[in-house]
Amino acid sequence: MTQAATPSPPNLAGLTRAELQRALVEAGVASTERARMRAGQVWRWIHHYGVTDFARMSDVAKETRAAMAERFVLVRPQIAERQESRDGVIKWLIRFAPGVEAETVFIPDVARSGALCVSSQVGCTLNCAFCHTGTQGLVRNLTAAEIVAQVQVARDDLGEWPTSNENRRLSNVVFMGMGEPLYNLDNVAQALDVISDNEGIAISRRKITVSTSGVVPQMRALGERTGAMLAVSLHATRDELRDALVPINRRYPLAELMAAVRAYPGLSNARRVTFEYVMLKGVNDSPADARALLKLIAGIPAKINLIPFNPWPAAPYECSAPEAIEAFAAILKRAGYASPIRRPRGRDILAACGQLKSESEKLRASARRRLTSPAA
Ligand code: SAH
Ligand code: SF4
């Protein structure tokens, strides 16, 4: 006879405010009338001070703290591996459950600020030809709590609790790690609510960027539900080439993608879309390609990010020559786009864009289809 495993107590660390309130009431830790106030207190301890020990919640009555400790936990996922590169990039391989691992990367800026690159899925269903994650297949979507946990783990490591408004090292969050965020929009939106909350981690929505390979039907919802900044992985200006590089283009070709970008809620000169463009030698890096790019995005408030291709073992492409990238960038600069080249960081620990891949095993294809058929 098999014995049922004892279920582990719920983890409060990644819940939204509403979920936290509900959990406290359901566990009998707070009355319905006081739930809002109590959840507010606990929220500050979790998300402003980063505590993982109920005993430290000094303005919460002792009995309440004990009651919470009996019914709940406040835990971080396991860090399976931590690497720091020569240029200060830190990469964590986080184990959410056995066989469910994803990578999170901190990229310090030159000033006292930096971006955390978070994963939204373990693996990816899409298989862009130049992307290491794409070779892995999808293991599963990350939950909102698991996305929030990536920010918490990074702040633990960087010593950034309690939240301060000045001199933050982790000042921005970009959804440019593993996975396609718009195939996991519910959880991404919920995680964004948590990390942007003013009484918590308080990273403003304008400092959070979500990158998509072009899941057109979800783009408006992303803007409406999250107010996040949009980045689009363009990489090609002709359907024929984009079909080969970013296969989702066969479903949502360039004309539809560009229309969705133009309609992105809140797009303005102060809130520009970022077009990412990976520089692949002899594939998409000629001066004619640069001019075609300018033509395609004309009139859209935009920034351009040229990403030198980051090689990974057995990758089928090469990075463009530095002169080709410079010449491409010069054409964009002349048209008024400032500093378009993204300096590759953390290459020595395979932490750069598109290099993330875990050894997690993928789900069966049928389960994968169930998980990722977009709601729309
Ligand atoms: N799935 C989303 C977000 C994650 S990928 C997306 O595709 O937009 C983040 C960025 O890295 C994307 O622009 C992606 O196209 C790019 N990228 C993927 N592999 C790369 C590689 N090997 N070198 C450089 N950029 C890469
Ligand atoms: Fe997935 Fe983005 Fe990689 Fe394409 S580039 S395979 S969408 S993670």
mmCIF file of C-alpha atoms and ligand atoms in Angstrom:
data_model
loop_
_atom_site.group_PDB
_atom_site.id
_atom_site.type_symbol
_atom_site.label_atom_id
_atom_site.label_comp_id
_atom_site.label_asym_id
_atom_site.label_seq_id
_atom_site.Cartn_x
_atom_site.Cartn_y
_atom_site.Cartn_z
ATOM 1 C CA MET A 1 0.000 0.000 0.000
ATOM 2 C CA THR A 2 1.354 3.416 -0.849
ATOM 3 C CA GLN A 3 1.317 6.037 1.798
ATOM 4 C CA ALA A 4 0.009 9.477 0.965
ATOM 5 C CA ALA A 5 2.697 12.099 1.315
ATOM 6 C CA THR A 6 2.036 14.744 3.957
ATOM 7 C CA PRO A 7 1.255 17.908 2.021
ATOM 8 C CA SER A 8 3.752 20.660 2.753
ATOM 9 C CA PRO A 9 2.268 23.776 4.358
ATOM 10 C CA PRO A 10 1.464 26.605 1.944
ATOM 11 C CA ASN A 11 4.246 29.065 1.245
ATOM 12 C CA LEU A 12 3.154 32.665 1.784
ATOM 13 C CA ALA A 13 6.168 34.189 0.061
ATOM 14 C CA GLY A 14 4.758 34.443 -3.466
ATOM 15 C CA LEU A 15 1.058 35.064 -2.870
ATOM 16 C CA THR A 16 -0.715 38.175 -4.105
ATOM 17 C CA ARG A 17 -2.266 40.467 -1.502
ATOM 18 C CA ALA A 18 -5.728 38.991 -2.100
ATOM 19 C CA GLU A 19 -4.420 35.428 -1.802
ATOM 20 C CA LEU A 20 -2.535 36.272 1.351
ATOM 21 C CA GLN A 21 -5.630 37.774 2.917
ATOM 22 C CA ARG A 22 -7.668 34.704 2.009
ATOM 23 C CA ALA A 23 -5.035 32.316 3.323
ATOM 24 C CA LEU A 24 -4.904 34.083 6.686
ATOM 25 C CA VAL A 25 -8.690 33.985 7.070
ATOM 26 C CA GLU A 26 -9.022 30.380 5.960
ATOM 27 C CA ALA A 27 -6.352 29.286 8.421
ATOM 28 C CA GLY A 28 -8.139 31.135 11.220
ATOM 29 C CA VAL A 29 -5.145 33.424 11.731
ATOM 30 C CA ALA A 30 -7.140 36.594 11.031
ATOM 31 C CA SER A 31 -10.824 37.414 11.280
ATOM 32 C CA THR A 32 -12.553 38.608 8.109
ATOM 33 C CA GLU A 33 -12.760 42.132 9.553
ATOM 34 C CA ARG A 34 -9.095 42.319 10.397
ATOM 35 C CA ALA A 35 -7.827 40.325 7.424
ATOM 36 C CA ARG A 36 -6.945 43.350 5.325
ATOM 37 C CA MET A 37 -4.937 45.009 8.059
ATOM 38 C CA ARG A 38 -3.224 41.765 9.081
ATOM 39 C CA ALA A 39 -2.367 40.868 5.489
ATOM 40 C CA GLY A 40 -0.949 44.370 5.016
ATOM 41 C CA GLN A 41 1.377 43.894 7.990
ATOM 42 C CA VAL A 42 2.518 40.455 6.901
ATOM 43 C CA TRP A 43 2.915 41.678 3.332
ATOM 44 C CA ARG A 44 5.387 44.344 4.423
ATOM 45 C CA TRP A 45 7.450 41.810 6.309
ATOM 46 C CA ILE A 46 7.565 39.480 3.353
ATOM 47 C CA HIS A 47 8.018 41.946 0.507
ATOM 48 C CA HIS A 48 9.607 45.011 2.058
ATOM 49 C CA TYR A 49 11.849 43.350 4.636
ATOM 50 C CA GLY A 50 12.257 40.017 2.868
ATOM 51 C CA VAL A 51 11.906 37.970 6.052
ATOM 52 C CA THR A 52 11.639 34.206 5.888
ATOM 53 C CA ASP A 53 10.993 33.771 9.595
ATOM 54 C CA PHE A 54 7.635 34.572 11.172
ATOM 55 C CA ALA A 55 9.363 35.303 14.490
ATOM 56 C CA ARG A 56 10.835 38.478 13.006
ATOM 57 C CA MET A 57 7.453 40.090 12.371
ATOM 58 C CA SER A 58 7.771 42.234 15.459
ATOM 59 C CA ASP A 59 4.571 44.226 15.142
ATOM 60 C CA VAL A 60 2.449 41.091 14.818
ATOM 61 C CA ALA A 61 1.133 39.587 18.084
ATOM 62 C CA LYS A 62 3.210 36.683 19.325
ATOM 63 C CA GLU A 63 0.328 34.201 19.228
ATOM 64 C CA THR A 64 -0.454 35.198 15.654
ATOM 65 C CA ARG A 65 3.158 34.689 14.644
ATOM 66 C CA ALA A 66 3.123 31.251 16.247
ATOM 67 C CA ALA A 67 -0.174 30.395 14.557
ATOM 68 C CA MET A 68 1.245 31.405 11.183
ATOM 69 C CA ALA A 69 4.406 29.401 11.727
ATOM 70 C CA GLU A 70 2.287 26.335 12.446
ATOM 71 C CA ARG A 71 0.203 26.611 9.325
ATOM 72 C CA PHE A 72 2.465 28.232 6.758
ATOM 73 C CA VAL A 73 6.031 28.479 5.603
ATOM 74 C CA LEU A 74 8.058 31.319 4.117
ATOM 75 C CA VAL A 75 10.661 29.637 1.980
ATOM 76 C CA ARG A 76 12.820 30.291 -1.027
ATOM 77 C CA PRO A 77 13.337 27.666 -3.686
ATOM 78 C CA GLN A 78 16.631 25.826 -3.666
ATOM 79 C CA ILE A 79 19.584 27.389 -5.461
ATOM 80 C CA ALA A 80 21.047 24.494 -7.414
ATOM 81 C CA GLU A 81 23.970 26.516 -8.706
ATOM 82 C CA ARG A 82 25.357 30.049 -8.533
ATOM 83 C CA GLN A 83 27.931 31.450 -10.919
ATOM 84 C CA GLU A 84 29.493 34.864 -11.190
ATOM 85 C CA SER A 85 31.162 36.007 -14.390
ATOM 86 C CA ARG A 86 34.263 38.116 -14.820
ATOM 87 C CA ASP A 87 32.109 41.112 -15.721
ATOM 88 C CA GLY A 88 29.959 40.893 -12.594
ATOM 89 C CA VAL A 89 26.993 39.013 -14.012
ATOM 90 C CA ILE A 90 25.471 36.548 -11.549
ATOM 91 C CA LYS A 91 23.498 33.525 -12.687
ATOM 92 C CA TRP A 92 21.406 31.349 -10.424
ATOM 93 C CA LEU A 93 20.044 27.989 -11.432
ATOM 94 C CA ILE A 94 16.943 27.708 -9.276
ATOM 95 C CA ARG A 95 15.312 24.371 -8.471
ATOM 96 C CA PHE A 96 11.605 24.848 -7.935
ATOM 97 C CA ALA A 97 10.877 21.153 -7.698
ATOM 98 C CA PRO A 98 12.734 17.997 -8.647
ATOM 99 C CA GLY A 99 13.430 18.265 -12.387
ATOM 100 C CA VAL A 100 12.017 21.794 -12.608
ATOM 101 C CA GLU A 101 14.891 24.229 -12.880
ATOM 102 C CA ALA A 102 15.183 27.642 -14.438
ATOM 103 C CA GLU A 103 17.816 30.313 -14.682
ATOM 104 C CA THR A 104 17.799 33.882 -13.456
ATOM 105 C CA VAL A 105 20.541 36.347 -14.331
ATOM 106 C CA PHE A 106 21.561 39.626 -12.717
ATOM 107 C CA ILE A 107 23.247 42.072 -15.060
ATOM 108 C CA PRO A 108 24.825 44.978 -13.196
ATOM 109 C CA ASP A 109 24.932 48.275 -14.977
ATOM 110 C CA VAL A 110 27.853 50.621 -15.018
ATOM 111 C CA ALA A 111 26.045 52.885 -12.577
ATOM 112 C CA ARG A 112 24.524 51.619 -9.332
ATOM 113 C CA SER A 113 21.645 49.876 -11.017
ATOM 114 C CA GLY A 114 21.072 46.677 -12.834
ATOM 115 C CA ALA A 115 18.554 44.425 -14.448
ATOM 116 C CA LEU A 116 17.361 41.050 -13.352
ATOM 117 C CA CYS A 117 16.564 38.773 -16.238
ATOM 118 C CA VAL A 118 13.842 36.365 -15.108
ATOM 119 C CA SER A 119 12.434 33.207 -16.628
ATOM 120 C CA SER A 120 8.726 32.699 -17.199
ATOM 121 C CA GLN A 121 8.814 29.043 -18.215
ATOM 122 C CA VAL A 122 11.189 26.126 -17.820
ATOM 123 C CA GLY A 123 12.217 25.680 -21.441
ATOM 124 C CA CYS A 124 10.064 27.007 -24.275
ATOM 125 C CA THR A 125 7.544 25.564 -26.740
ATOM 126 C CA LEU A 126 8.856 27.742 -29.519
ATOM 127 C CA ASN A 127 12.073 26.879 -31.214
ATOM 128 C CA CYS A 128 13.741 29.929 -32.582
ATOM 129 C CA ALA A 129 16.657 28.706 -34.638
ATOM 130 C CA PHE A 130 19.354 30.689 -32.773
ATOM 131 C CA CYS A 131 18.154 30.153 -29.186
ATOM 132 C CA HIS A 132 19.563 27.583 -26.788
ATOM 133 C CA THR A 133 16.423 27.515 -24.628
ATOM 134 C CA GLY A 134 14.436 26.641 -27.728
ATOM 135 C CA THR A 135 16.359 23.383 -28.130
ATOM 136 C CA GLN A 136 15.086 22.176 -24.762
ATOM 137 C CA GLY A 137 11.332 21.965 -25.306
ATOM 138 C CA LEU A 138 8.945 23.002 -22.572
ATOM 139 C CA VAL A 139 9.051 21.492 -19.109
ATOM 140 C CA ARG A 140 6.317 23.648 -17.658
ATOM 141 C CA ASN A 141 5.072 27.154 -16.968
ATOM 142 C CA LEU A 142 6.396 28.797 -13.837
ATOM 143 C CA THR A 143 3.807 29.868 -11.291
ATOM 144 C CA ALA A 144 3.493 33.510 -10.241
ATOM 145 C CA ALA A 145 5.128 32.612 -6.926
ATOM 146 C CA GLU A 146 8.050 30.999 -8.748
ATOM 147 C CA ILE A 147 8.552 34.118 -10.846
ATOM 148 C CA VAL A 148 8.447 36.324 -7.738
ATOM 149 C CA ALA A 149 10.861 33.932 -6.013
ATOM 150 C CA GLN A 150 13.502 34.709 -8.642
ATOM 151 C CA VAL A 151 13.460 38.359 -7.597
ATOM 152 C CA GLN A 152 13.538 37.394 -3.919
ATOM 153 C CA VAL A 153 16.487 35.047 -4.393
ATOM 154 C CA ALA A 154 18.424 37.775 -6.222
ATOM 155 C CA ARG A 155 17.669 40.333 -3.508
ATOM 156 C CA ASP A 156 18.731 37.901 -0.788
ATOM 157 C CA ASP A 157 22.042 37.450 -2.562
ATOM 158 C CA LEU A 158 22.546 41.159 -3.303
ATOM 159 C CA GLY A 159 21.619 42.134 0.261
ATOM 160 C CA GLU A 160 18.819 44.401 -0.912
ATOM 161 C CA TRP A 161 16.314 44.062 1.936
ATOM 162 C CA PRO A 162 14.566 46.136 3.115
ATOM 163 C CA THR A 163 13.494 47.856 -0.076
ATOM 164 C CA SER A 164 15.228 51.171 -0.466
ATOM 165 C CA ASN A 165 14.471 53.825 -3.011
ATOM 166 C CA GLU A 166 18.047 54.874 -3.478
ATOM 167 C CA ASN A 167 21.089 53.125 -4.811
ATOM 168 C CA ARG A 168 19.347 49.957 -5.684
ATOM 169 C CA ARG A 169 21.417 47.473 -7.562
ATOM 170 C CA LEU A 170 18.409 45.539 -8.752
ATOM 171 C CA SER A 171 16.453 48.394 -10.312
ATOM 172 C CA ASN A 172 14.864 46.780 -13.371
ATOM 173 C CA VAL A 173 13.323 43.463 -14.264
ATOM 174 C CA VAL A 174 13.289 42.036 -17.763
ATOM 175 C CA PHE A 175 11.386 38.930 -18.825
ATOM 176 C CA MET A 176 14.152 37.814 -21.154
ATOM 177 C CA GLY A 177 15.197 34.594 -19.482
ATOM 178 C CA MET A 178 13.848 31.201 -20.380
ATOM 179 C CA GLY A 179 10.449 30.887 -21.984
ATOM 180 C CA GLU A 180 7.804 32.891 -23.788
ATOM 181 C CA PRO A 181 6.099 35.138 -21.213
ATOM 182 C CA LEU A 182 2.958 35.623 -23.292
ATOM 183 C CA TYR A 183 2.275 31.882 -23.206
ATOM 184 C CA ASN A 184 2.129 32.233 -19.424
ATOM 185 C CA LEU A 185 0.453 35.607 -19.187
ATOM 186 C CA ASP A 186 -1.760 34.967 -16.139
ATOM 187 C CA ASN A 187 1.200 34.089 -13.968
ATOM 188 C CA VAL A 188 3.405 36.809 -15.424
ATOM 189 C CA ALA A 189 0.703 39.415 -14.736
ATOM 190 C CA GLN A 190 0.229 38.194 -11.184
ATOM 191 C CA ALA A 191 3.962 38.207 -10.510
ATOM 192 C CA LEU A 192 4.134 41.740 -11.867
ATOM 193 C CA ASP A 193 1.433 42.820 -9.402
ATOM 194 C CA VAL A 194 3.549 41.478 -6.556
ATOM 195 C CA ILE A 195 6.926 42.874 -7.541
ATOM 196 C CA SER A 196 5.583 46.300 -8.476
ATOM 197 C CA ASP A 197 3.592 46.735 -5.243
ATOM 198 C CA ASN A 198 4.628 49.965 -3.551
ATOM 199 C CA GLU A 199 4.712 48.484 -0.101
ATOM 200 C CA GLY A 200 6.944 45.676 -1.171
ATOM 201 C CA ILE A 201 9.661 45.206 -3.741
ATOM 202 C CA ALA A 202 8.304 48.321 -5.448
ATOM 203 C CA ILE A 203 9.858 48.059 -8.883
ATOM 204 C CA SER A 204 7.703 50.328 -10.982
ATOM 205 C CA ARG A 205 5.909 48.823 -13.949
ATOM 206 C CA ARG A 206 7.840 51.148 -16.229
ATOM 207 C CA LYS A 207 11.020 49.435 -15.104
ATOM 208 C CA ILE A 208 9.680 46.022 -15.972
ATOM 209 C CA THR A 209 10.007 44.880 -19.573
ATOM 210 C CA VAL A 210 8.352 41.834 -21.053
ATOM 211 C CA SER A 211 9.910 40.415 -24.191
ATOM 212 C CA THR A 212 7.866 38.404 -26.650
ATOM 213 C CA SER A 213 8.764 36.555 -29.792
ATOM 214 C CA GLY A 214 5.467 37.847 -31.216
ATOM 215 C CA VAL A 215 2.439 36.209 -29.608
ATOM 216 C CA VAL A 216 0.140 38.723 -31.267
ATOM 217 C CA PRO A 217 -3.198 37.720 -29.645
ATOM 218 C CA GLN A 218 -1.826 38.338 -26.144
ATOM 219 C CA MET A 219 -0.037 41.629 -26.706
ATOM 220 C CA ARG A 220 -2.915 43.980 -25.962
ATOM 221 C CA ALA A 221 -3.798 42.007 -22.835
ATOM 222 C CA LEU A 222 -0.200 42.275 -21.665
ATOM 223 C CA GLY A 223 -0.357 46.059 -21.858
ATOM 224 C CA GLU A 224 -3.808 46.355 -20.331
ATOM 225 C CA ARG A 225 -3.199 43.951 -17.470
ATOM 226 C CA THR A 226 0.361 44.806 -16.537
ATOM 227 C CA GLY A 227 1.358 48.255 -17.793
ATOM 228 C CA ALA A 228 4.760 46.716 -18.459
ATOM 229 C CA MET A 229 7.121 47.929 -21.146
ATOM 230 C CA LEU A 230 7.090 45.849 -24.308
ATOM 231 C CA ALA A 231 10.045 44.329 -26.102
ATOM 232 C CA VAL A 232 9.618 42.453 -29.362
ATOM 233 C CA SER A 233 12.098 39.960 -30.733
ATOM 234 C CA LEU A 234 12.079 41.049 -34.331
ATOM 235 C CA HIS A 235 15.358 39.717 -35.786
ATOM 236 C CA ALA A 236 14.190 39.947 -39.406
ATOM 237 C CA THR A 237 12.263 42.378 -41.564
ATOM 238 C CA ARG A 238 10.972 39.958 -44.211
ATOM 239 C CA ASP A 239 8.467 37.195 -43.516
ATOM 240 C CA GLU A 240 10.489 34.632 -45.401
ATOM 241 C CA LEU A 241 13.535 35.101 -43.171
ATOM 242 C CA ARG A 242 11.566 35.629 -39.964
ATOM 243 C CA ASP A 243 9.633 32.391 -40.660
ATOM 244 C CA ALA A 244 12.957 30.575 -40.497
ATOM 245 C CA LEU A 245 14.457 32.396 -37.513
ATOM 246 C CA VAL A 246 11.380 32.904 -35.331
ATOM 247 C CA PRO A 247 8.932 30.178 -36.394
ATOM 248 C CA ILE A 248 5.947 31.764 -34.601
ATOM 249 C CA ASN A 249 6.067 34.247 -37.499
ATOM 250 C CA ARG A 250 4.339 31.621 -39.641
ATOM 251 C CA ARG A 251 1.324 32.003 -37.385
ATOM 252 C CA TYR A 252 1.534 35.757 -36.815
ATOM 253 C CA PRO A 253 3.395 37.330 -39.730
ATOM 254 C CA LEU A 254 5.094 40.712 -39.675
ATOM 255 C CA ALA A 255 2.101 42.780 -40.793
ATOM 256 C CA GLU A 256 0.037 41.477 -37.860
ATOM 257 C CA LEU A 257 2.916 41.798 -35.442
ATOM 258 C CA MET A 258 3.614 45.405 -36.379
ATOM 259 C CA ALA A 259 -0.068 46.301 -36.132
ATOM 260 C CA ALA A 260 -0.147 44.835 -32.614
ATOM 261 C CA VAL A 261 2.949 46.812 -31.643
ATOM 262 C CA ARG A 262 1.413 50.051 -32.914
ATOM 263 C CA ALA A 263 -1.699 49.309 -30.858
ATOM 264 C CA TYR A 264 0.209 48.481 -27.645
ATOM 265 C CA PRO A 265 -1.529 50.271 -24.763
ATOM 266 C CA GLY A 266 0.357 53.285 -23.464
ATOM 267 C CA LEU A 267 2.926 53.405 -26.248
ATOM 268 C CA SER A 268 4.416 56.925 -26.456
ATOM 269 C CA ASN A 269 7.744 58.689 -26.770
ATOM 270 C CA ALA A 270 8.190 58.306 -23.025
ATOM 271 C CA ARG A 271 7.219 54.634 -23.176
ATOM 272 C CA ARG A 272 8.849 53.158 -26.221
ATOM 273 C CA VAL A 273 8.770 49.623 -27.462
ATOM 274 C CA THR A 274 12.143 47.904 -27.703
ATOM 275 C CA PHE A 275 12.893 45.956 -30.856
ATOM 276 C CA GLU A 276 15.438 43.241 -30.265
ATOM 277 C CA TYR A 277 17.501 42.213 -33.238
ATOM 278 C CA VAL A 278 20.057 39.435 -32.976
ATOM 279 C CA MET A 279 23.059 39.948 -35.249
ATOM 280 C CA LEU A 280 23.678 36.799 -37.285
ATOM 281 C CA LYS A 281 26.614 36.724 -39.650
ATOM 282 C CA GLY A 282 25.570 36.850 -43.292
ATOM 283 C CA VAL A 283 21.917 36.273 -42.378
ATOM 284 C CA ASN A 284 20.331 39.562 -41.311
ATOM 285 C CA ASP A 285 23.250 41.953 -40.815
ATOM 286 C CA SER A 286 23.744 43.877 -44.081
ATOM 287 C CA PRO A 287 23.300 47.644 -44.528
ATOM 288 C CA ALA A 288 20.249 46.849 -46.655
ATOM 289 C CA ASP A 289 18.804 44.934 -43.685
ATOM 290 C CA ALA A 290 19.376 47.982 -41.471
ATOM 291 C CA ARG A 291 17.544 50.210 -43.916
ATOM 292 C CA ALA A 292 14.686 47.717 -44.163
ATOM 293 C CA LEU A 293 14.459 47.724 -40.364
ATOM 294 C CA LEU A 294 14.162 51.506 -40.293
ATOM 295 C CA LYS A 295 11.437 51.381 -42.892
ATOM 296 C CA LEU A 296 9.496 48.693 -41.038
ATOM 297 C CA ILE A 297 9.395 50.534 -37.723
ATOM 298 C CA ALA A 298 9.037 54.069 -39.081
ATOM 299 C CA GLY A 299 6.691 56.156 -36.951
ATOM 300 C CA ILE A 300 6.695 53.803 -33.949
ATOM 301 C CA PRO A 301 8.127 55.218 -30.696
ATOM 302 C CA ALA A 302 10.922 52.700 -30.422
ATOM 303 C CA LYS A 303 14.359 51.767 -29.162
ATOM 304 C CA ILE A 304 16.470 49.226 -30.959
ATOM 305 C CA ASN A 305 18.593 46.644 -29.234
ATOM 306 C CA LEU A 306 21.120 44.958 -31.475
ATOM 307 C CA ILE A 307 22.139 41.780 -29.683
ATOM 308 C CA PRO A 308 25.410 40.271 -30.879
ATOM 309 C CA PHE A 309 24.570 36.587 -31.309
ATOM 310 C CA ASN A 310 25.662 34.657 -28.244
ATOM 311 C CA PRO A 311 27.068 31.322 -29.308
ATOM 312 C CA TRP A 312 26.277 28.088 -27.519
ATOM 313 C CA PRO A 313 27.582 24.571 -28.146
ATOM 314 C CA ALA A 314 26.681 23.415 -31.672
ATOM 315 C CA ALA A 315 24.730 26.568 -32.519
ATOM 316 C CA PRO A 316 23.997 26.777 -36.249
ATOM 317 C CA TYR A 317 24.928 30.481 -36.534
ATOM 318 C CA GLU A 318 27.830 32.805 -36.018
ATOM 319 C CA CYS A 319 27.877 36.277 -34.593
ATOM 320 C CA SER A 320 28.249 39.102 -37.104
ATOM 321 C CA ALA A 321 31.684 40.682 -37.391
ATOM 322 C CA PRO A 322 32.204 43.732 -35.142
ATOM 323 C CA GLU A 323 32.518 45.951 -38.236
ATOM 324 C CA ALA A 324 29.215 44.680 -39.606
ATOM 325 C CA ILE A 325 27.509 45.407 -36.280
ATOM 326 C CA GLU A 326 29.079 48.879 -36.154
ATOM 327 C CA ALA A 327 28.017 49.651 -39.719
ATOM 328 C CA PHE A 328 24.489 48.429 -39.002
ATOM 329 C CA ALA A 329 24.340 50.512 -35.808
ATOM 330 C CA ALA A 330 25.666 53.594 -37.610
ATOM 331 C CA ILE A 331 22.750 53.495 -40.049
ATOM 332 C CA LEU A 332 20.311 53.321 -37.128
ATOM 333 C CA LYS A 333 22.114 56.106 -35.264
ATOM 334 C CA ARG A 334 21.944 58.391 -38.267
ATOM 335 C CA ALA A 335 18.191 57.863 -38.223
ATOM 336 C CA GLY A 336 18.086 59.003 -34.578
ATOM 337 C CA TYR A 337 18.213 55.747 -32.603
ATOM 338 C CA ALA A 338 20.665 56.119 -29.711
ATOM 339 C CA SER A 339 23.168 53.460 -28.571
ATOM 340 C CA PRO A 340 21.561 50.492 -30.234
ATOM 341 C CA ILE A 341 24.173 47.809 -29.463
ATOM 342 C CA ARG A 342 23.654 45.649 -26.414
ATOM 343 C CA ARG A 343 27.038 44.736 -24.995
ATOM 344 C CA PRO A 344 27.183 40.993 -24.418
ATOM 345 C CA ARG A 345 27.525 40.203 -20.710
ATOM 346 C CA GLY A 346 28.216 37.044 -18.781
ATOM 347 C CA ARG A 347 29.243 35.097 -21.845
ATOM 348 C CA ASP A 348 31.891 33.158 -19.925
ATOM 349 C CA ILE A 349 29.226 31.534 -17.741
ATOM 350 C CA LEU A 350 26.723 31.067 -20.598
ATOM 351 C CA ALA A 351 24.438 33.610 -18.966
ATOM 352 C CA ALA A 352 23.856 35.886 -21.928
ATOM 353 C CA CYS A 353 20.606 36.242 -23.837
ATOM 354 C CA GLY A 354 19.490 33.051 -25.464
ATOM 355 C CA GLN A 355 22.103 30.878 -23.804
ATOM 356 C CA LEU A 356 19.974 29.730 -20.922
ATOM 357 C CA LYS A 357 19.143 26.094 -20.885
ATOM 358 C CA SER A 358 18.586 23.759 -17.970
ATOM 359 C CA GLU A 359 18.859 20.016 -17.789
ATOM 360 C CA SER A 360 15.252 19.730 -16.655
ATOM 361 C CA GLU A 361 13.390 17.024 -18.475
ATOM 362 C CA LYS A 362 10.667 18.020 -20.805
ATOM 363 C CA LEU A 363 7.037 17.080 -20.527
ATOM 364 C CA ARG A 364 5.344 14.788 -22.942
ATOM 365 C CA ALA A 365 4.181 16.683 -26.024
ATOM 366 C CA SER A 366 0.494 16.181 -25.170
ATOM 367 C CA ALA A 367 0.864 17.750 -21.729
ATOM 368 C CA ARG A 368 2.809 20.563 -23.301
ATOM 369 C CA ARG A 369 0.048 21.344 -25.746
ATOM 370 C CA ARG A 370 -2.512 21.456 -22.928
ATOM 371 C CA LEU A 371 -0.372 23.827 -20.920
ATOM 372 C CA THR A 372 0.410 26.334 -23.560
ATOM 373 C CA SER A 373 -2.537 26.603 -25.877
ATOM 374 C CA PRO A 374 -3.093 30.321 -25.353
ATOM 375 C CA ALA A 375 -6.391 31.256 -23.747
ATOM 376 C CA ALA A 376 -7.267 33.506 -26.678
HETATM 377 N N1 SAH B 1 10.906 34.278 -25.397
HETATM 378 C C1 SAH B 1 11.023 35.684 -25.330
HETATM 379 C C2 SAH B 1 11.918 36.177 -24.210
HETATM 380 C C3 SAH B 1 13.179 35.437 -23.923
HETATM 381 S S1 SAH B 1 14.516 35.499 -25.068
HETATM 382 C C4 SAH B 1 11.490 36.223 -26.646
HETATM 383 O O1 SAH B 1 11.869 35.447 -27.504
HETATM 384 O O2 SAH B 1 11.413 37.442 -26.828
HETATM 385 C C5 SAH B 1 15.271 37.126 -24.843
HETATM 386 C C6 SAH B 1 15.952 37.634 -26.131
HETATM 387 O O3 SAH B 1 17.142 36.906 -26.433
HETATM 388 C C7 SAH B 1 15.072 37.510 -27.356
HETATM 389 O O4 SAH B 1 15.137 38.672 -28.131
HETATM 390 C C8 SAH B 1 15.730 36.361 -28.079
HETATM 391 O O5 SAH B 1 15.398 36.353 -29.432
HETATM 392 C C9 SAH B 1 17.174 36.625 -27.817
HETATM 393 N N2 SAH B 1 18.065 35.490 -28.081
HETATM 394 C C10 SAH B 1 17.755 34.178 -28.057
HETATM 395 N N3 SAH B 1 18.860 33.438 -28.318
HETATM 396 C C11 SAH B 1 19.881 34.306 -28.495
HETATM 397 C C12 SAH B 1 21.275 34.154 -28.750
HETATM 398 N N4 SAH B 1 21.813 32.942 -28.832
HETATM 399 N N5 SAH B 1 22.032 35.262 -28.844
HETATM 400 C C13 SAH B 1 21.480 36.487 -28.712
HETATM 401 N N6 SAH B 1 20.181 36.693 -28.445
HETATM 402 C C14 SAH B 1 19.379 35.619 -28.335
HETATM 403 FE FE1 SF4 B 2 11.546 30.709 -26.825
HETATM 404 FE FE2 SF4 B 2 12.337 33.311 -26.880
HETATM 405 FE FE3 SF4 B 2 14.109 31.296 -27.230
HETATM 406 FE FE4 SF4 B 2 12.328 31.831 -29.137
HETATM 407 S S1 SF4 B 2 13.971 33.190 -28.421
HETATM 408 S S2 SF4 B 2 12.876 29.775 -28.379
HETATM 409 S S3 SF4 B 2 10.537 32.400 -27.924
HETATM 410 S S4 SF4 B 2 12.926 31.713 -25.383
#
